[in-house]
Every structure is written in structure tokens, then in C-alpha cells.
Amino acid sequence: FLESDDLKKIEEKKQRMDKLRVLFKPYVFYISREVSKEVFGLAILSSGGVYGDDSSNSAFEEDDPRITHYIVDRPFESLEIKKNKEYIQPQWIFDCIN
């Protein structure tokens, strides 16, 4: 028995949440050692993505060909850039979610 405006707001919020749940679904991230795995891992998993890191129980090694994005927080000059990969700063994750 919700007013039509209330029902419309609820439906819009549900649509936004559905989009958020699959935001990173097609991507595999690698979180560099200088980036907080706990915070960014949670954000990625909550948005449908998967990730690897430098831990011994990581699902993906750093050189796994399935990785699409490397999250790094150091100067790009110090990186060994791999072809066909995106190198992003940590803030990019939260910018996408917002």
C-alpha cells in the first residue's frame, strides 16, 4: 500500500543495487602489495569481481593471463607494464562504485 512515489523510489534503488552487484563481473583484478587487500578486495567482491594478490592463498598469481586490471599505488615508471592490461589507482575502484 505504498504511494506510487515511494514505490518508484524503492524500484530505482533496487535497480541501482542490481547494477552495483555486477559492476566488476567481467574483470579480474590484481591488488599490489602497497594497496590494502582487505578494503579493496571487499569492494571488488561486493561488486561482482574477483581478485588476486601476493598472498599464498591468492586465487590468481601476478602474471595470470586472466587478470584485466592491476591496482597499483606507486609511480608508473617503476612498473613492468604488461600489454593489454589496465593499470589503475586504488581510488578508481571507489569512483566506479560511486
Coordinates of N, CA, C and O in Angstrom, one line a residue:
F1 N 0.8 -1.2 0.0 CA 0.0 0.0 0.0 C 0.8 1.3 0.0 O 0.5 2.3 0.6
L2 N 2.0 1.1 -0.7 CA 2.8 2.3 -0.8 C 2.3 3.3 -1.8 O 1.7 2.9 -2.8
E3 N 2.6 4.5 -1.5 CA 2.3 5.6 -2.5 C 3.1 5.3 -3.8 O 4.2 4.7 -3.7
S4 N 2.6 5.7 -4.9 CA 3.3 5.4 -6.1 C 4.7 6.0 -6.2 O 5.7 5.4 -6.7
D5 N 4.9 7.2 -5.6 CA 6.3 7.8 -5.5 C 7.2 7.0 -4.6 O 8.4 6.8 -5.0
D6 N 6.7 6.5 -3.5 CA 7.5 5.6 -2.6 C 7.9 4.3 -3.4 O 9.1 3.9 -3.3
L7 N 7.0 3.8 -4.0 CA 7.2 2.5 -4.8 C 8.2 2.8 -5.9 O 9.1 1.9 -6.1
K8 N 8.1 3.9 -6.5 CA 9.1 4.2 -7.6 C 10.5 4.4 -7.0 O 11.5 3.9 -7.6
K9 N 10.6 5.0 -5.9 CA 12.0 5.2 -5.3 C 12.6 3.9 -4.9 O 13.8 3.7 -5.0
I10 N 11.7 3.0 -4.4 CA 12.2 1.7 -4.0 C 12.7 0.9 -5.2 O 13.8 0.3 -5.2
E11 N 12.0 1.0 -6.3 CA 12.3 0.3 -7.5 C 13.6 0.9 -8.1 O 14.5 0.1 -8.6
E12 N 13.8 2.2 -8.1 CA 15.0 2.8 -8.6 C 16.2 2.4 -7.7 O 17.3 2.1 -8.3
K13 N 16.1 2.3 -6.4 CA 17.1 1.9 -5.6 C 17.5 0.4 -5.8 O 18.7 0.0 -5.9
K14 N 16.5 -0.4 -6.1 CA 16.7 -1.8 -6.4 C 17.5 -2.0 -7.7 O 18.5 -2.8 -7.8
Q15 N 17.2 -1.2 -8.7 CA 17.9 -1.2 -10.0 C 19.3 -0.8 -9.8 O 20.2 -1.4 -10.4
R16 N 19.6 0.2 -9.0 CA 21.0 0.7 -8.7 C 21.8 -0.4 -8.0 O 22.9 -0.7 -8.4
M17 N 21.1 -1.1 -7.1 CA 21.8 -2.2 -6.4 C 22.1 -3.3 -7.3 O 23.2 -4.0 -7.2
D18 N 21.2 -3.7 -8.2 CA 21.4 -4.8 -9.1 C 22.6 -4.4 -10.0 O 23.4 -5.3 -10.3
K19 N 22.7 -3.2 -10.5 CA 23.8 -2.8 -11.3 C 25.1 -2.9 -10.6 O 26.1 -3.3 -11.1
L20 N 25.1 -2.5 -9.3 CA 26.3 -2.5 -8.5 C 26.8 -3.9 -8.3 O 28.0 -4.2 -8.3
R21 N 25.9 -4.9 -8.1 CA 26.3 -6.3 -7.9 C 27.1 -6.9 -9.0 O 27.7 -7.9 -8.8
V22 N 27.0 -6.3 -10.2 CA 27.6 -6.9 -11.4 C 28.6 -5.9 -12.0 O 29.1 -6.2 -13.1
L23 N 28.9 -4.8 -11.4 CA 29.7 -3.8 -11.9 C 31.1 -4.3 -12.4 O 31.6 -4.0 -13.5
F24 N 31.7 -5.1 -11.6 CA 33.1 -5.7 -11.9 C 33.0 -7.1 -12.4 O 34.1 -7.8 -12.4
K25 N 31.9 -7.6 -12.7 CA 31.8 -9.1 -13.0 C 32.7 -9.5 -14.1 O 33.3 -10.6 -14.0
P26 N 32.9 -8.8 -15.2 CA 33.7 -9.3 -16.3 C 35.2 -9.1 -16.0 O 36.1 -9.5 -16.8
Y27 N 35.6 -8.6 -14.8 CA 37.0 -8.2 -14.6 C 37.7 -9.1 -13.5 O 37.1 -9.5 -12.6
V28 N 39.0 -9.2 -13.7 CA 39.9 -9.9 -12.7 C 40.9 -8.9 -12.3 O 41.7 -8.4 -13.2
F29 N 41.0 -8.6 -11.1 CA 41.9 -7.6 -10.5 C 43.1 -8.2 -9.8 O 43.0 -9.3 -9.3
Y30 N 44.2 -7.6 -9.9 CA 45.4 -8.0 -9.1 C 45.7 -6.8 -8.2 O 45.9 -5.7 -8.7
I31 N 45.7 -7.0 -6.9 CA 45.9 -5.9 -5.9 C 47.4 -6.0 -5.5 O 47.9 -7.0 -4.9
S32 N 48.1 -4.9 -5.8 CA 49.5 -4.8 -5.5 C 49.8 -4.8 -4.0 O 48.9 -4.4 -3.2
R33 N 51.0 -5.1 -3.6 CA 51.3 -5.2 -2.2 C 51.1 -3.9 -1.4 O 50.9 -3.9 -0.2
E34 N 51.2 -2.7 -2.1 CA 51.1 -1.5 -1.4 C 49.7 -1.0 -1.2 O 49.4 0.1 -0.7
V35 N 48.7 -1.8 -1.7 CA 47.3 -1.4 -1.6 C 46.6 -2.4 -0.6 O 46.9 -3.6 -0.6
S36 N 45.7 -1.8 0.2 CA 45.0 -2.6 1.2 C 44.1 -3.7 0.6 O 43.1 -3.4 0.0
K37 N 44.5 -4.9 0.8 CA 43.8 -6.0 0.2 C 42.4 -6.2 0.9 O 41.4 -6.5 0.2
E38 N 42.3 -5.9 2.1 CA 41.0 -6.1 2.8 C 39.9 -5.1 2.3 O 38.8 -5.5 2.0
V39 N 40.3 -3.9 2.2 CA 39.3 -2.9 1.8 C 39.0 -3.0 0.3 O 37.8 -3.1 -0.1
F40 N 40.0 -3.1 -0.6 CA 39.7 -3.2 -2.0 C 39.2 -4.5 -2.4 O 38.4 -4.7 -3.3
G41 N 39.6 -5.6 -1.7 CA 39.1 -6.9 -2.0 C 37.6 -7.0 -1.7 O 36.8 -7.5 -2.5
L42 N 37.2 -6.4 -0.6 CA 35.8 -6.4 -0.3 C 35.0 -5.6 -1.3 O 33.9 -6.0 -1.7
A43 N 35.5 -4.4 -1.7 CA 34.8 -3.6 -2.7 C 34.6 -4.4 -4.0 O 33.6 -4.3 -4.6
I44 N 35.7 -5.0 -4.4 CA 35.7 -5.8 -5.7 C 34.7 -7.0 -5.6 O 33.8 -7.1 -6.5
L45 N 34.8 -7.8 -4.6 CA 33.9 -8.9 -4.4 C 32.4 -8.5 -4.3 O 31.6 -9.1 -4.9
S46 N 32.2 -7.4 -3.6 CA 30.8 -6.9 -3.4 C 30.2 -6.4 -4.7 O 29.0 -6.3 -4.9
S47 N 31.1 -6.1 -5.7 CA 30.6 -5.6 -7.0 C 30.8 -6.6 -8.1 O 30.8 -6.3 -9.3
G48 N 30.9 -7.9 -7.7 CA 30.9 -9.0 -8.7 C 32.2 -9.4 -9.3 O 32.2 -10.3 -10.1
G49 N 33.3 -8.7 -8.9 CA 34.6 -9.0 -9.5 C 35.3 -10.1 -8.7 O 34.8 -10.5 -7.6
V50 N 36.5 -10.5 -9.1 CA 37.4 -11.3 -8.4 C 38.8 -10.7 -8.4 O 39.0 -9.8 -9.2
Y51 N 39.6 -11.2 -7.5 CA 40.9 -10.6 -7.4 C 42.0 -11.6 -6.9 O 41.6 -12.6 -6.3
G52 N 43.2 -11.2 -7.2 CA 44.4 -11.9 -6.6 C 45.3 -10.9 -6.0 O 45.1 -9.7 -6.1
D53 N 46.2 -11.4 -5.2 CA 47.2 -10.6 -4.5 C 48.4 -11.4 -4.3 O 48.6 -12.5 -4.8
D54 N 49.4 -10.8 -3.5 CA 50.6 -11.5 -3.3 C 50.6 -12.5 -2.1 O 51.7 -13.0 -1.8
S55 N 49.5 -12.9 -1.6 CA 49.4 -13.8 -0.5 C 49.5 -15.3 -1.0 O 49.3 -15.5 -2.2
S56 N 49.8 -16.2 -0.2 CA 50.0 -17.6 -0.6 C 48.7 -18.2 -0.9 O 48.7 -19.2 -1.7
N57 N 47.5 -17.8 -0.5 CA 46.3 -18.4 -0.8 C 45.5 -17.6 -1.9 O 44.3 -17.7 -2.0
S58 N 46.2 -16.8 -2.7 CA 45.6 -16.0 -3.7 C 45.0 -16.9 -4.8 O 45.6 -17.9 -5.2
A59 N 43.9 -16.5 -5.4 CA 43.3 -17.2 -6.5 C 44.0 -17.0 -7.8 O 43.9 -17.8 -8.7
F60 N 44.7 -15.9 -7.9 CA 45.4 -15.5 -9.1 C 46.8 -15.1 -8.8 O 47.1 -14.2 -7.9
E61 N 47.8 -15.6 -9.6 CA 49.2 -15.1 -9.5 C 49.3 -13.8 -10.2 O 48.5 -13.5 -11.1
E62 N 50.4 -13.1 -10.0 CA 50.5 -11.7 -10.6 C 50.6 -11.8 -12.1 O 50.2 -10.9 -12.8
D63 N 51.1 -12.9 -12.7 CA 51.3 -13.0 -14.1 C 50.2 -13.8 -14.8 O 50.3 -14.2 -15.9
D64 N 49.1 -14.0 -14.1 CA 48.0 -14.8 -14.6 C 47.4 -14.1 -15.8 O 47.1 -12.9 -15.7
P65 N 47.2 -14.7 -17.0 CA 46.7 -14.0 -18.2 C 45.3 -13.6 -18.1 O 44.8 -12.7 -18.9
R66 N 44.5 -14.1 -17.1 CA 43.1 -13.7 -16.9 C 43.0 -12.3 -16.3 O 41.9 -11.7 -16.3
I67 N 44.0 -11.8 -15.7 CA 44.0 -10.5 -15.0 C 43.7 -9.4 -16.0 O 44.4 -9.3 -17.0
T68 N 42.8 -8.6 -15.7 CA 42.4 -7.4 -16.6 C 42.9 -6.1 -16.1 O 43.2 -5.2 -16.9
H69 N 43.0 -6.0 -14.8 CA 43.3 -4.7 -14.1 C 44.3 -4.9 -13.0 O 44.1 -5.8 -12.2
Y70 N 45.3 -4.1 -12.9 CA 46.3 -4.1 -11.8 C 46.0 -2.8 -11.0 O 46.1 -1.7 -11.6
I71 N 45.8 -3.0 -9.7 CA 45.6 -1.9 -8.8 C 47.0 -1.6 -8.2 O 47.5 -2.4 -7.5
V72 N 47.5 -0.4 -8.5 CA 48.8 0.0 -8.1 C 48.8 1.4 -7.5 O 48.0 2.2 -7.9
D73 N 49.6 1.6 -6.5 CA 49.7 2.9 -5.9 C 51.2 3.3 -5.8 O 51.7 3.6 -4.7
R74 N 51.9 3.2 -6.9 CA 53.3 3.7 -7.0 C 53.5 4.2 -8.4 O 52.7 4.1 -9.3
P75 N 54.6 5.0 -8.6 CA 54.8 5.6 -9.9 C 54.9 4.6 -11.0 O 55.4 3.5 -10.9
F76 N 54.2 4.9 -12.1 CA 54.2 4.0 -13.2 C 55.5 3.7 -13.8 O 55.7 2.7 -14.4
E77 N 56.5 4.6 -13.6 CA 57.8 4.4 -14.2 C 58.5 3.2 -13.5 O 59.4 2.6 -14.1
S78 N 58.1 2.8 -12.3 CA 58.7 1.7 -11.6 C 58.0 0.4 -11.9 O 58.3 -0.6 -11.4
L79 N 57.0 0.4 -12.8 CA 56.2 -0.8 -13.1 C 56.7 -1.5 -14.4 O 57.2 -0.8 -15.3
E80 N 56.6 -2.8 -14.4 CA 56.8 -3.5 -15.7 C 55.4 -3.6 -16.3 O 54.6 -4.5 -15.9
I81 N 55.1 -2.8 -17.3 CA 53.8 -2.7 -17.9 C 53.6 -3.9 -18.8 O 54.4 -4.2 -19.7
K82 N 52.5 -4.6 -18.6 CA 52.1 -5.7 -19.5 C 51.1 -5.3 -20.5 O 50.3 -4.4 -20.3
K83 N 51.2 -5.8 -21.7 CA 50.4 -5.4 -22.8 C 48.9 -5.8 -22.5 O 48.7 -6.9 -21.9
N84 N 48.0 -5.0 -23.0 CA 46.6 -5.3 -22.9 C 46.0 -5.4 -21.5 O 45.1 -6.1 -21.3
K85 N 46.7 -4.7 -20.6 CA 46.2 -4.7 -19.2 C 46.0 -3.3 -18.8 O 46.6 -2.3 -19.3
E86 N 45.0 -3.1 -17.9 CA 44.8 -1.7 -17.4 C 45.5 -1.6 -16.0 O 45.4 -2.5 -15.2
Y87 N 46.2 -0.5 -15.8 CA 46.8 -0.1 -14.6 C 46.0 1.0 -14.0 O 45.9 2.1 -14.6
I88 N 45.5 0.8 -12.8 CA 44.6 1.8 -12.2 C 45.1 2.1 -10.8 O 45.7 1.3 -10.1
Q89 N 44.7 3.3 -10.3 CA 45.0 3.7 -8.9 C 43.8 3.2 -8.1 O 42.7 3.0 -8.5
P90 N 44.1 3.0 -6.8 CA 43.0 2.4 -5.9 C 41.7 3.3 -5.9 O 40.6 2.7 -5.9
Q91 N 41.8 4.6 -6.0 CA 40.6 5.4 -6.0 C 39.7 5.1 -7.1 O 38.5 5.3 -7.0
W92 N 40.2 4.6 -8.2 CA 39.4 4.2 -9.4 C 38.2 3.3 -9.0 O 37.1 3.4 -9.5
I93 N 38.5 2.3 -8.1 CA 37.5 1.4 -7.7 C 36.3 2.1 -7.1 O 35.2 1.9 -7.4
F94 N 36.6 3.0 -6.1 CA 35.5 3.7 -5.5 C 34.9 4.7 -6.4 O 33.6 4.9 -6.2
D95 N 35.6 5.3 -7.3 CA 35.0 6.2 -8.3 C 33.9 5.4 -9.1 O 32.9 5.9 -9.4
C96 N 34.3 4.2 -9.5 CA 33.3 3.4 -10.3 C 32.1 3.1 -9.5 O 31.0 3.1 -10.0
I97 N 32.3 2.7 -8.2 CA 31.2 2.3 -7.4 C 30.3 3.5 -7.1 O 29.0 3.4 -7.2
N98 N 30.9 4.7 -6.9 CA 30.1 5.9 -6.7 C 29.4 6.3 -8.0 O 28.3 6.8 -8.1

